[in-house]
Coordinates of C-alpha atoms in Angstrom, one line a residue:
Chain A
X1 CA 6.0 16.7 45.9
X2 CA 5.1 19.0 42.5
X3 CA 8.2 18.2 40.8
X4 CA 7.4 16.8 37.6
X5 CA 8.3 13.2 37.1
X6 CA 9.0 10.6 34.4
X7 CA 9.4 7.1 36.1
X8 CA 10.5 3.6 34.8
X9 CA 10.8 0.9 37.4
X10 CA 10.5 -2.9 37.5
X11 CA 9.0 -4.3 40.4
X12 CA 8.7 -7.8 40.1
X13 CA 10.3 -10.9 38.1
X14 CA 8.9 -13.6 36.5
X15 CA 8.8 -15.9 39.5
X16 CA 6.9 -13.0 41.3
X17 CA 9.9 -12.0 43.8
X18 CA 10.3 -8.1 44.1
X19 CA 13.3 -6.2 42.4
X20 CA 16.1 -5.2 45.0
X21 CA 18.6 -2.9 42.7
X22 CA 21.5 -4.3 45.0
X23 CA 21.3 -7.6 43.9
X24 CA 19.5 -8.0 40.3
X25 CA 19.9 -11.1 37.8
X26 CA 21.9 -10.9 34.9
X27 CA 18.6 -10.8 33.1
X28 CA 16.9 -8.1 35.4
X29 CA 19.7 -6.0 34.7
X30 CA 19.5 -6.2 31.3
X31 CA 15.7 -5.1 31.3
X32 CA 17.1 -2.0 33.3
X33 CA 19.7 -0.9 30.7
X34 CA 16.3 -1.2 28.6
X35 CA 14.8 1.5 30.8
X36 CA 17.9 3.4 31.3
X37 CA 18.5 3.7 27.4
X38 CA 15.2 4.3 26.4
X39 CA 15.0 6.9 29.4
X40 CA 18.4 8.7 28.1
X41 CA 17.4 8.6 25.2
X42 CA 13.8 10.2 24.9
X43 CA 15.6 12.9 27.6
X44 CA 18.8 13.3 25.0
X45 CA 15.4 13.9 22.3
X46 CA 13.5 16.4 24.8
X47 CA 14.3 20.3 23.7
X48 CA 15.2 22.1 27.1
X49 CA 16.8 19.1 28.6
X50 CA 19.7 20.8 30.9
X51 CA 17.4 21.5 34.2
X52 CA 16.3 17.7 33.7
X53 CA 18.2 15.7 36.5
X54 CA 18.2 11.8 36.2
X55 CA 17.6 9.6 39.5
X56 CA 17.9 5.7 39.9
X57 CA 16.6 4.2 43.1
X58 CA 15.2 1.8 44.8
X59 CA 11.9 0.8 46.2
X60 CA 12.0 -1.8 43.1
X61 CA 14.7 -1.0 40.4
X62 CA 13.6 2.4 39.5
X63 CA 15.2 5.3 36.8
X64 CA 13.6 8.4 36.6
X65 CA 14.0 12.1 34.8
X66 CA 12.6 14.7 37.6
X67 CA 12.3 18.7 36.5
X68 CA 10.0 20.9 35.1
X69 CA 10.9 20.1 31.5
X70 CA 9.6 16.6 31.7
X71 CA 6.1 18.1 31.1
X72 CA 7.9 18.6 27.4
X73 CA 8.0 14.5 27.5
X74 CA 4.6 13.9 28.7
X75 CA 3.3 16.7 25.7
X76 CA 5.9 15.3 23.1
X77 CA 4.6 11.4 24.1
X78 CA 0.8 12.3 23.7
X79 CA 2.2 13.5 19.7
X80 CA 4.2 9.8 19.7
X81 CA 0.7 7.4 20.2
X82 CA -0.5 9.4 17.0
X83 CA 2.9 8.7 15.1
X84 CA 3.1 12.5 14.7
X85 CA 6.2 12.6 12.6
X86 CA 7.4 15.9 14.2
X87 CA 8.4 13.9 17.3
X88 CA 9.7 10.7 14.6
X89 CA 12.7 10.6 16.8
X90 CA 11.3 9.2 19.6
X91 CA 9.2 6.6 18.5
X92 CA 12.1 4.2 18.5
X93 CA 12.9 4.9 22.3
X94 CA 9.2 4.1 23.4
X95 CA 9.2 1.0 20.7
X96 CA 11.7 -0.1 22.8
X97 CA 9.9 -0.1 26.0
X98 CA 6.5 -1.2 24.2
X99 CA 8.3 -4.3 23.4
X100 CA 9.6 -4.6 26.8
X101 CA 6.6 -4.7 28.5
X102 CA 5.2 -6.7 26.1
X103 CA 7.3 -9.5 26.5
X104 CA 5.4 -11.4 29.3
X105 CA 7.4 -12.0 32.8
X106 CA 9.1 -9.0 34.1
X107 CA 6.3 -6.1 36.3
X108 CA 6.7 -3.1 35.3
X109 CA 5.8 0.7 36.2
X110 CA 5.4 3.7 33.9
X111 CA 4.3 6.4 34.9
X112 CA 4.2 10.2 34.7
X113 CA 3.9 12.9 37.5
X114 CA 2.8 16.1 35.7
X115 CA 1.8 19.8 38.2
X116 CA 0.7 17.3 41.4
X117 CA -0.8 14.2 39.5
X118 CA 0.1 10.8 38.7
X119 CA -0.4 9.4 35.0
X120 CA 0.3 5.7 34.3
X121 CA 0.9 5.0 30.5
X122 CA 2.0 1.3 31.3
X123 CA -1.0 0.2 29.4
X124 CA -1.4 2.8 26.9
X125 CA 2.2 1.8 26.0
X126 CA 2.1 -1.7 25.9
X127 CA -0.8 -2.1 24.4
X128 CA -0.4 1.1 21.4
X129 CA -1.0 -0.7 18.1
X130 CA 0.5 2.2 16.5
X131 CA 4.0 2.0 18.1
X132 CA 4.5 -1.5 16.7
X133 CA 7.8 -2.8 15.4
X134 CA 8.5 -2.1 11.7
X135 CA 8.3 -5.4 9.7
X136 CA 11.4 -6.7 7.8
X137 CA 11.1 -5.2 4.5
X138 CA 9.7 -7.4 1.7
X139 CA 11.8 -7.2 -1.6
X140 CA 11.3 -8.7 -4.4
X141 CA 13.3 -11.9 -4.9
X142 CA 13.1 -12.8 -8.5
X143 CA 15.2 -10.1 -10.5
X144 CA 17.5 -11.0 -13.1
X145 CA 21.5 -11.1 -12.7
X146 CA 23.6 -9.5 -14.9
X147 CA 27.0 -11.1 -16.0
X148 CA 30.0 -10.1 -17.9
X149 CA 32.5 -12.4 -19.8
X150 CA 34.0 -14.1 -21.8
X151 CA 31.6 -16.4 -24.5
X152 CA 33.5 -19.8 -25.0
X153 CA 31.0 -22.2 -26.4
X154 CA 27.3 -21.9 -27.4
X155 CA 25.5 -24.5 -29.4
X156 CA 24.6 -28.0 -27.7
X157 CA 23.0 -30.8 -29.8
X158 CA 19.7 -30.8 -27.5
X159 CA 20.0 -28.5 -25.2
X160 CA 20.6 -25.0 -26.1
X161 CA 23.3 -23.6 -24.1
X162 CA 26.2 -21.1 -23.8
X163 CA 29.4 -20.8 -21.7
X164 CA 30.2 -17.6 -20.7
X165 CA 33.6 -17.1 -17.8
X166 CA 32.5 -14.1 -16.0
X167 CA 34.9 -11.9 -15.6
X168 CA 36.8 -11.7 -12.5
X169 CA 37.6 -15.4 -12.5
X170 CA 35.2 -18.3 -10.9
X171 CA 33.7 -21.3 -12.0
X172 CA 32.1 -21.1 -16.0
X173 CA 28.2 -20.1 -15.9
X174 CA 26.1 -22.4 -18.1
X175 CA 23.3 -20.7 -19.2
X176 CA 20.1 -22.2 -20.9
X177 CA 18.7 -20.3 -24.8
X178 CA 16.9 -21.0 -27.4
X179 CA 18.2 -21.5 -30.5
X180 CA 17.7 -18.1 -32.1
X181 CA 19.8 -16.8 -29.0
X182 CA 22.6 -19.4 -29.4
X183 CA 22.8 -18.4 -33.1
X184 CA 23.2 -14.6 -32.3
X185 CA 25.3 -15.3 -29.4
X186 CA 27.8 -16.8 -31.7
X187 CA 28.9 -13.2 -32.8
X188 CA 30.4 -12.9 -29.2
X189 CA 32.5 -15.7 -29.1
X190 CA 35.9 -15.7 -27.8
X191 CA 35.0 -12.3 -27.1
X192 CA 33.4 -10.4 -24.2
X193 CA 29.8 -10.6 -23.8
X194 CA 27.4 -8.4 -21.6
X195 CA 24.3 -10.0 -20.8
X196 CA 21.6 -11.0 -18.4
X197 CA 20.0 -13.7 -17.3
X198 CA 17.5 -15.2 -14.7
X199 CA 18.8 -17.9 -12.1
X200 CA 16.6 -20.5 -10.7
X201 CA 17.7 -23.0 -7.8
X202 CA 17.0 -26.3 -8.7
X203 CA 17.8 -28.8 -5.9
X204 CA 20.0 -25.7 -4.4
X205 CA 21.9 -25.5 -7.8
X206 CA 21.5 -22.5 -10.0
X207 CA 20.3 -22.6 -13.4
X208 CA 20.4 -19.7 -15.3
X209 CA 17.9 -18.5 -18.7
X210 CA 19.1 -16.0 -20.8
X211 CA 17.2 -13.1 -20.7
X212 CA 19.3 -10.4 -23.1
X213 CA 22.2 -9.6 -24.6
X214 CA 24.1 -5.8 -24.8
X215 CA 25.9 -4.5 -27.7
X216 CA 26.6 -0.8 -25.7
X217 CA 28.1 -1.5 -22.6
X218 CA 26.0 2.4 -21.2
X219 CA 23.1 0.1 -21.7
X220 CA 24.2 -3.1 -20.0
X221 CA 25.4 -0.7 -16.8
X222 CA 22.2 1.4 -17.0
X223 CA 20.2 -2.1 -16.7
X224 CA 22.1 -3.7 -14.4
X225 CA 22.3 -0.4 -11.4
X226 CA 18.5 0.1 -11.6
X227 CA 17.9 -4.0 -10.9
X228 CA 20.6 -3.7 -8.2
X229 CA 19.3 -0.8 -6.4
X230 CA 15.4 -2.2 -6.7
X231 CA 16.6 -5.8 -5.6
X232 CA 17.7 -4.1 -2.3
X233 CA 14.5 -1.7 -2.0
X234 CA 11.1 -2.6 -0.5
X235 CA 8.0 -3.8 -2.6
X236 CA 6.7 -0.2 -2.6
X237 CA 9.9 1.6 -3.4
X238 CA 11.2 -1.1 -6.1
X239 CA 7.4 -0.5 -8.1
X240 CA 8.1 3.1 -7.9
X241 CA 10.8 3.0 -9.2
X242 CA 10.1 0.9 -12.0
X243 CA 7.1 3.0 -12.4
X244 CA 9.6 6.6 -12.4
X245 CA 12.4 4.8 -15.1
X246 CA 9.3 3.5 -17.3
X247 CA 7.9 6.9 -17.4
X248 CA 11.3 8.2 -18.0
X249 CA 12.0 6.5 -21.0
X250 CA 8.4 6.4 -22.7
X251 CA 8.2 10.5 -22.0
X252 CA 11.8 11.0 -23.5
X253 CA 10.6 8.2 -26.3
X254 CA 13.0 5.7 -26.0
X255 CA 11.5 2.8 -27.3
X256 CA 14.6 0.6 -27.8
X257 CA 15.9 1.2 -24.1
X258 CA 12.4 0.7 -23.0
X259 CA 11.8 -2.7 -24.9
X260 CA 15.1 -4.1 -23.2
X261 CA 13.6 -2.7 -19.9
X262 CA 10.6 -4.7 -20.1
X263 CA 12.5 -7.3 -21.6
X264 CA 13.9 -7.9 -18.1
X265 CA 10.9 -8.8 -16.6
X266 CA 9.6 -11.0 -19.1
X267 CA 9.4 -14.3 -16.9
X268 CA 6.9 -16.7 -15.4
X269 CA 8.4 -16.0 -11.7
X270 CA 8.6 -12.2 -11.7
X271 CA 6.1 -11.1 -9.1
X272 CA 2.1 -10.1 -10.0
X273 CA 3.1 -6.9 -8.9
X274 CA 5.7 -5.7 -11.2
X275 CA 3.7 -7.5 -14.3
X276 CA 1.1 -5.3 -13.2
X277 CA 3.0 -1.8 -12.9
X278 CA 4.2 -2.6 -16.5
X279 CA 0.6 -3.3 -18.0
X280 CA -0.8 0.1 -16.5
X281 CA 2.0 2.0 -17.6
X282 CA 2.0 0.5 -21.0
X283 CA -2.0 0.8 -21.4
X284 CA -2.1 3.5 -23.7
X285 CA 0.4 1.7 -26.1
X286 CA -1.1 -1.7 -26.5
X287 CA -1.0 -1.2 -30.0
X288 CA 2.4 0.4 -30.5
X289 CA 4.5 -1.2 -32.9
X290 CA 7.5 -1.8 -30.6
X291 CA 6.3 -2.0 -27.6
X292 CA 2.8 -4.7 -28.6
X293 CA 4.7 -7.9 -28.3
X294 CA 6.7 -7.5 -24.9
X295 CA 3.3 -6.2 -24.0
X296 CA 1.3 -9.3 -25.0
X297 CA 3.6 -10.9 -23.5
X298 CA 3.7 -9.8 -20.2
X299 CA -0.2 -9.7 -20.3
X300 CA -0.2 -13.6 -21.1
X301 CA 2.0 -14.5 -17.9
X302 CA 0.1 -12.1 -15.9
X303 CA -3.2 -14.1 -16.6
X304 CA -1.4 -17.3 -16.1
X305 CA -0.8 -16.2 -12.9
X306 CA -3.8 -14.7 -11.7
X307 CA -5.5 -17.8 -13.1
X308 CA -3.1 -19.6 -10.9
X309 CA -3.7 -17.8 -7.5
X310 CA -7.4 -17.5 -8.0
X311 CA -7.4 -21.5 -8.2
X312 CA -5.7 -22.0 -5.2
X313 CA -7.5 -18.9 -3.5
X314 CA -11.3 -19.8 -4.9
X315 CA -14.1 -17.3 -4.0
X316 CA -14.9 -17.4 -0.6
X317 CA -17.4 -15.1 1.6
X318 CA -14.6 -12.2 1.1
X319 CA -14.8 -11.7 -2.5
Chain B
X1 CA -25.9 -19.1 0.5
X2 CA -28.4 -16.0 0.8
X3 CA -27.4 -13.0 0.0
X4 CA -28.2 -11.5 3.7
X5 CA -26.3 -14.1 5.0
X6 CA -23.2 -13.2 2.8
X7 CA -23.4 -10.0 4.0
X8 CA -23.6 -10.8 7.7
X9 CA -20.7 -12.7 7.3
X10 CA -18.5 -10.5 5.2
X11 CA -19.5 -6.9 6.2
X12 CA -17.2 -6.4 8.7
X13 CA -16.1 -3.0 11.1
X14 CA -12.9 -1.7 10.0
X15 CA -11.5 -3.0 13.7
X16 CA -12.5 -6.7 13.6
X17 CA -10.2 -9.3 14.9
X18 CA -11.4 -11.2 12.0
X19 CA -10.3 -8.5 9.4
X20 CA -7.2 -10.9 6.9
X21 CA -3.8 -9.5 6.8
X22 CA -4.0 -8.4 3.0
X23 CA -7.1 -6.6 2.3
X24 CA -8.4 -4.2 -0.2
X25 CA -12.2 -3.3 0.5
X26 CA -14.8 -0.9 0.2
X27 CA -15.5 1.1 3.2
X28 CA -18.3 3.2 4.3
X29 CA -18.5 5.3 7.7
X30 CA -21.5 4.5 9.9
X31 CA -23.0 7.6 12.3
X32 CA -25.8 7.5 14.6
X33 CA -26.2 3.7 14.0
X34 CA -27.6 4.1 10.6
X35 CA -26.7 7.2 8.7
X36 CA -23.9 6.1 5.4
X37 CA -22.6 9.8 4.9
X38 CA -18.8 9.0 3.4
X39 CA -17.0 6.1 1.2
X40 CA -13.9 5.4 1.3
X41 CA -11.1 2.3 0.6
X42 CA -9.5 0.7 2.9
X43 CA -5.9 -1.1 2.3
X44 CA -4.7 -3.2 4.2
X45 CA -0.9 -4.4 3.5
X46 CA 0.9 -6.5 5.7
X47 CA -0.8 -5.9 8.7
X48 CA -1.1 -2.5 8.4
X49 CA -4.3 -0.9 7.4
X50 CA -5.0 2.7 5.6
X51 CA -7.7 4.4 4.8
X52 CA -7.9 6.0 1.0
X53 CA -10.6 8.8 0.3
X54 CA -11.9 12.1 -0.7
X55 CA -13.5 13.7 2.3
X56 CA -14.7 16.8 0.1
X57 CA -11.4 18.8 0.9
X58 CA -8.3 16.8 0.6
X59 CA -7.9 12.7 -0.4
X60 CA -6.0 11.6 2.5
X61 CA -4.2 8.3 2.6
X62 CA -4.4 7.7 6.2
X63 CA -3.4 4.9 8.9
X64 CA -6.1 3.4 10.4
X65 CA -4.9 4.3 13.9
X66 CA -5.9 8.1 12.9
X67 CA -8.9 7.8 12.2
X68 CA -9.8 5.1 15.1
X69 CA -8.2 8.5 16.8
X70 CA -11.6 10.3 15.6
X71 CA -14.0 7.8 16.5
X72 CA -15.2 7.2 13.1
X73 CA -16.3 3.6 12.6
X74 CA -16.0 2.6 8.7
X75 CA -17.7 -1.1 7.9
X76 CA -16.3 -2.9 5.0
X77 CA -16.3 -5.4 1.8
X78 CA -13.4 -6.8 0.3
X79 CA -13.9 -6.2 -3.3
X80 CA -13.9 -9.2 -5.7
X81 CA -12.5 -7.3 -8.8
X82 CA -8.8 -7.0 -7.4
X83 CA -7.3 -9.4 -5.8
X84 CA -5.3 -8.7 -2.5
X85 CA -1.9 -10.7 -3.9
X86 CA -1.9 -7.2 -5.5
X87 CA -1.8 -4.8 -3.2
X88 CA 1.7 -3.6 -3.6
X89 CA 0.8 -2.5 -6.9
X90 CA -2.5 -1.2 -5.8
X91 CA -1.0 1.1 -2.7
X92 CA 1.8 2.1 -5.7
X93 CA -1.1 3.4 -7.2
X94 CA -2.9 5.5 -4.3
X95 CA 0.4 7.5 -2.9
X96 CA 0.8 8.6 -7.1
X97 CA -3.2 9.6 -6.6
X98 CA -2.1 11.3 -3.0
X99 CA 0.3 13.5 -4.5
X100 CA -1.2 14.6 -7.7
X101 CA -4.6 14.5 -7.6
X102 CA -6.8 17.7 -7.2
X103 CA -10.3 17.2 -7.1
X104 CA -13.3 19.4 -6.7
X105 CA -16.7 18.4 -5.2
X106 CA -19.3 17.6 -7.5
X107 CA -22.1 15.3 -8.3
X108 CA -20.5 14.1 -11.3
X109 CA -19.1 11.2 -13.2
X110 CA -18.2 10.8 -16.6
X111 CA -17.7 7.3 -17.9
X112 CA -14.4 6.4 -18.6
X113 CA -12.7 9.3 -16.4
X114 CA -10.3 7.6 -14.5
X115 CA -7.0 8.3 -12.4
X116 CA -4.3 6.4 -14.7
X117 CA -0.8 5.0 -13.8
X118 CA 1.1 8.5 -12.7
X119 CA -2.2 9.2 -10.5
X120 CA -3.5 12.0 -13.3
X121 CA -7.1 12.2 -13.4
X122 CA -8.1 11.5 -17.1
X123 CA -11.2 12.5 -18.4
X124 CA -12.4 11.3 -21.9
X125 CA -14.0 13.9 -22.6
X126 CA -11.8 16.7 -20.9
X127 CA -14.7 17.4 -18.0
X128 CA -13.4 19.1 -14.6
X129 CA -12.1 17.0 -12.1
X130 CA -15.3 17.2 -10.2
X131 CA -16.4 14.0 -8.2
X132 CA -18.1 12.6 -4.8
X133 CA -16.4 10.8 -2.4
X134 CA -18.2 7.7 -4.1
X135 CA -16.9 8.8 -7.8
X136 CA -13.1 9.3 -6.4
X137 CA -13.5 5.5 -5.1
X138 CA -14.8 4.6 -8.7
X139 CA -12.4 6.5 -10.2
X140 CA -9.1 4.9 -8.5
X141 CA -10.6 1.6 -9.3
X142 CA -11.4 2.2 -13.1
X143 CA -8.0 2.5 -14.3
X144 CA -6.9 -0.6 -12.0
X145 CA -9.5 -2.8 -13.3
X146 CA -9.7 -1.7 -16.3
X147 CA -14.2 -1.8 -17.2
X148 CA -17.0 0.1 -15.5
X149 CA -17.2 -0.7 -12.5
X150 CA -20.8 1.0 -12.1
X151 CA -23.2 0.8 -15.1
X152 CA -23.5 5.2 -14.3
X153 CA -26.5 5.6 -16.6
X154 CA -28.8 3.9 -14.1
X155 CA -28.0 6.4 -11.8
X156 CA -29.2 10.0 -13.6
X157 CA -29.8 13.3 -12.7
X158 CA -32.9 13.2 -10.8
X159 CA -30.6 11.1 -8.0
X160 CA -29.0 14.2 -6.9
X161 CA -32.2 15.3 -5.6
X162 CA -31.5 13.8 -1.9
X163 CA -28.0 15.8 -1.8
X164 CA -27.5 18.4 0.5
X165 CA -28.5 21.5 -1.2
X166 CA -25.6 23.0 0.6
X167 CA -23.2 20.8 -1.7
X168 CA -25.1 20.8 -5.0
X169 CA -26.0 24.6 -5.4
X170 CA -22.2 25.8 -5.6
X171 CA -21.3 22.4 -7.9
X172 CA -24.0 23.5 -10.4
X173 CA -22.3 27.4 -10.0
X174 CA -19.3 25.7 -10.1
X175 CA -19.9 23.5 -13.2
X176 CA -21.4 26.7 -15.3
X177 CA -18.1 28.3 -14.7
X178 CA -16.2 25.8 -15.8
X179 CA -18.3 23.9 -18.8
X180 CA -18.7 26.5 -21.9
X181 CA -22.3 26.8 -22.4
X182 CA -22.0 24.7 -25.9
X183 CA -21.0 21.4 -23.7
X184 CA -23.2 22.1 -21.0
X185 CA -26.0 19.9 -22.2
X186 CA -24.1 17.1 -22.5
X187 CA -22.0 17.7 -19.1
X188 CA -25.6 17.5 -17.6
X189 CA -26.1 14.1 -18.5
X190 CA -23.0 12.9 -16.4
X191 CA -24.4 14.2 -13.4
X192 CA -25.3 12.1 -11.1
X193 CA -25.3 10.7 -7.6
X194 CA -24.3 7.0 -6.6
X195 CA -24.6 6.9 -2.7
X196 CA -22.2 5.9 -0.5
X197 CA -24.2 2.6 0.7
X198 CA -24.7 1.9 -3.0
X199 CA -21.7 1.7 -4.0
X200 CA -20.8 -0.7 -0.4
X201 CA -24.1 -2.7 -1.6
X202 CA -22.6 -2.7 -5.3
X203 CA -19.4 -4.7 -3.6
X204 CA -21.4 -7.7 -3.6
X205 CA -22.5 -7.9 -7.3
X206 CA -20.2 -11.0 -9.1
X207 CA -21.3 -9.1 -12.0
X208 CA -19.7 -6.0 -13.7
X209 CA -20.7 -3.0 -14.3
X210 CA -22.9 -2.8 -11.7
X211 CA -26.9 -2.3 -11.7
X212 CA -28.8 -0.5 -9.6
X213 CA -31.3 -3.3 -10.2
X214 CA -28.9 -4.7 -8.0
X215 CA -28.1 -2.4 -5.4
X216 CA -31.3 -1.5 -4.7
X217 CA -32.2 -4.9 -3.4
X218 CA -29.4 -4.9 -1.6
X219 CA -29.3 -1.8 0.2
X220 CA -32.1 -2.3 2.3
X221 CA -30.0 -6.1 3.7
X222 CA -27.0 -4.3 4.5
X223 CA -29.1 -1.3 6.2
X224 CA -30.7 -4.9 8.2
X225 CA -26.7 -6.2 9.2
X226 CA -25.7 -2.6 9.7
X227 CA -28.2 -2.3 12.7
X228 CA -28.0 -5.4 14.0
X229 CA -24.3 -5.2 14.3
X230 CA -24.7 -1.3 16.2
X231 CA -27.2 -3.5 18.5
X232 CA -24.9 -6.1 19.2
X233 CA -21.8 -3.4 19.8
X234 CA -23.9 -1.6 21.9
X235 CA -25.0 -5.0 24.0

């Protein structure tokens, strides 16, 4: 038989008994709609897919695509074990099966018959680093929260603190200042207020620190959209962009919006990595009148912190 | 502990099991068990490792998996002078280097030329962006560290004279093109060649910039942990 060939089958279970299609296990089945979607779906993917006729048997629980155009699969996989993003739309079909076969228990069969001969790529599947599931993304957690309202109190005899209601109704936010920032804040009172602030959760109980306060609400939006789109976004893509809007504001010499930028970051937990960004992009204007302070600043915390890590991660044969 | 025995334990192929999760490190490619012909910087980021480099032609920021692909085998030393905690930042830095950086080849380095935050190559004083693929690894890392990381006037002129001759000739056409013939004299004294198992051997000096006091003792170990480990991959 020259017809070419792509085959899925399982033939065994975990307890070692052979496959018989009539009379699969909830779970065998499920493996199958596996193969059958991941077969489907790299065919769907393949370009000249209408002489491509799809076959399930037995002999073991078997689906296979048979017709000369599968040789167009068995080329297209050879460009998917090198992630060659021209065939990007398939890697999620053979992740698929990778992870199937990986999964210990189930016996399976893949193969590929190509002008006469026989090519297995159970193994080279199963075991292809490169097809690996995608981690979770990592984002960065500590970002500040923005809040609009209405200021009732500030002041406190000890404790700084104001009151703000947020707009929109829920319970009043408490949120912890220094004295300078009470003061000033006392402007807004019994009047709206547009500010930010960083929230800790002490014993699962949110305490928020001022961070800043907005006389133009453009400013307090602007702020507040770039934070909200970065606190969704990956590590790499958040530092980009913070990278892009620093640029952005330093080219077009914004000092003032660029000062209330960095202001935002300006706090023991924001991550190493951010701190970083900031101090490269703000290397050349170490001594620049409005932008030194925020700068020392952010250098001293950066330090701490490095300090920090390299104490709890000491020299070793590594480094 | 020894300094050969620091080496054996922390000179590692790029494909070791042992290799951490988070990793930045300087890389060098090993052919014919012995030959160091290319350096390189190898990320690794979450699990997943890349290769950073100037192969002479294009700097490439590459998965792993390619060039395992290619058969090259890279050994490598995490670096002490960044730590891996940041490696977002770090990689942040190497895709802006990816997309606008545009070397030449050239036996060159020029003390404080660096690649800063938008991955620009800066030069202080305004030289071509001519470089090895060891000065491109210096010259990621200067800006991120921010010192020398090599002391560059222990390495002079005269150390070009093991390079190819098929390399240097056309940099030194190149260079006359470029330099006008006022600032050639003192373009001259930035040339210079820092080998790519120098600058691997210059990943184990706690001391910065580095001396070639110092890699040149400790060349001729990692040459020693370099067979040994072809011996025992071949065994």
């Amino acid at each position: 038989m020259s017809e070419n060939k792509f085959e899925l089958k399982i033939l065994k279970d975990p307890n070692g008994n052979e496959i018989d299609i009539k009379a699969m296990s909830l779970e065998t089945v499920q493996k199958f709609m596996i193969l059958v979607e991941s077969l489907t779906k790299i065919v769907e993917l393949t370009p000249d897919h209408s002489s491509i006729k799809i076959n399930i048997s037995e002999g073991s629980a078997v689906i296979a695509a048979k017709g000369d155009s599968v040789k167009i699969i068995y080329e297209d996989f050879e460009k998917v074990k090198s992630l060659d993003p021209a065939v990007r739309h398939l890697f999620e079909p053979y992740r698929k099966l990778k992870s199937l076969f990986s999964a210990n228990g189930y016996q399976y069969e893949a193969n590929q018959y190509i002008d006469g001969q026989v090519i297995s790529i159970y193994q080279e599947l199963k075991n292809s680093k490169a097809l690996k599931s995608k981690r979770a993304k990592k984002t960065f957690e500590f970002l500040p929260v923005f809040i609009s309202g209405e200021l009732f109190e500030s002041g406190g005899k000890t404790k700084k603190n104001m009151h703000v209601q947020p707009e929109g109704g829920g319970r009043s936010i408490t949120i912890s200042c220094t004295k300078e920032d009470s003061r000033k804040a006392r402007n807004y009172l019994e009047s709206n207020i547009l500010l930010s602030a960083w929230v800790t959760n002490n014993d699962d109980y949110p305490t928020f620190y001022y961070c800043d306060a907005y006389s133009k609400s453009e400013t307090y939006h602007e702020l507040r959209n770039f934070i909200e789109e970065i606190r969704e976004d990956d590590e790499l893509e958040a530092l980009s962009k913070i990278h892009d809007k620093s640029r952005e504001l330093l080219d077009a010499q914004e000092f003032g919006m660029f000062r209330k930028f960095l202001r935002l970051f300006i706090h023991e937990s924001i991550d190493v990595n951010i701190l970083k960004e900031l101090l490269l992009m703000t290397q050349s204007l170490k001594n620049h009148e409005r932008i030194k302070d925020s700068r020392e600043r952010i250098q001293e915390i950066f330090d701490k912190k490095m300090k920090a890590y390299k104490n709890i991660n000491p020299y070793n044969a590594w480094h | 502990m020894a300094l050969i025995e620091q080496i054996e334990e922390s000179l590692l192929r790029y494909d070791s099991e042992e290799l951490p999760e988070n990793l930045i490190a300087a890389a060098a490619l090993v052919v014919k068990g012995n030959i160091v012909p290319h350096a390189a910087i190898l990320t690794k980021y979450r699990g997943e490792a890349h290769l950073f480099h100037y192969t002479g032609e294009k700097v490439k920021f590459q998965p792993i998996e390619e060039v395992q692909r290619n058969g090259y085998v890279y050994i490598l030393k995490g670096v002490n002078f960044i730590q891996p905690i940041l490696l977002s930042s770090f990689i942040n830095r190497c895709r802006k280097i990816v997309k606008y950086s545009k070397p030449e080849y050239g036996y060159f380095y020029d003390p404080g030329s660096h690649y800063n935050d938008a991955g620009e190559f800066v030069s202080p004083n305004e030289y071509p962006e001519f470089m090895t693929c060891v000065g491109f690894c210096i010259n990621v890392f200067r800006y991120f560290i921010g010192e020398e990381l090599f002391h560059n006037h222990d390495w002079d002129e005269s150390t070009i004279s093991g390079a190819p001759p098929q390399f240097v000739e056309p940099f030194l056409k190149r260079a006359k093109e470029l330099i006008p013939e006022l600032e050639y004299e003192d373009f001259k004294k930035e040339i210079r060649r820092i080998q790519p198992i120098e600058y691997l051997a210059g990943a184990y000096s706690t001391k910065r910039p580095i001396r070639k006091s110092f890699t040149d003792k400790t060349v001729p170990k990692i040459n020693k942990v370099i067979e040994k480990m072809e011996k025992e991959k071949a065994a």
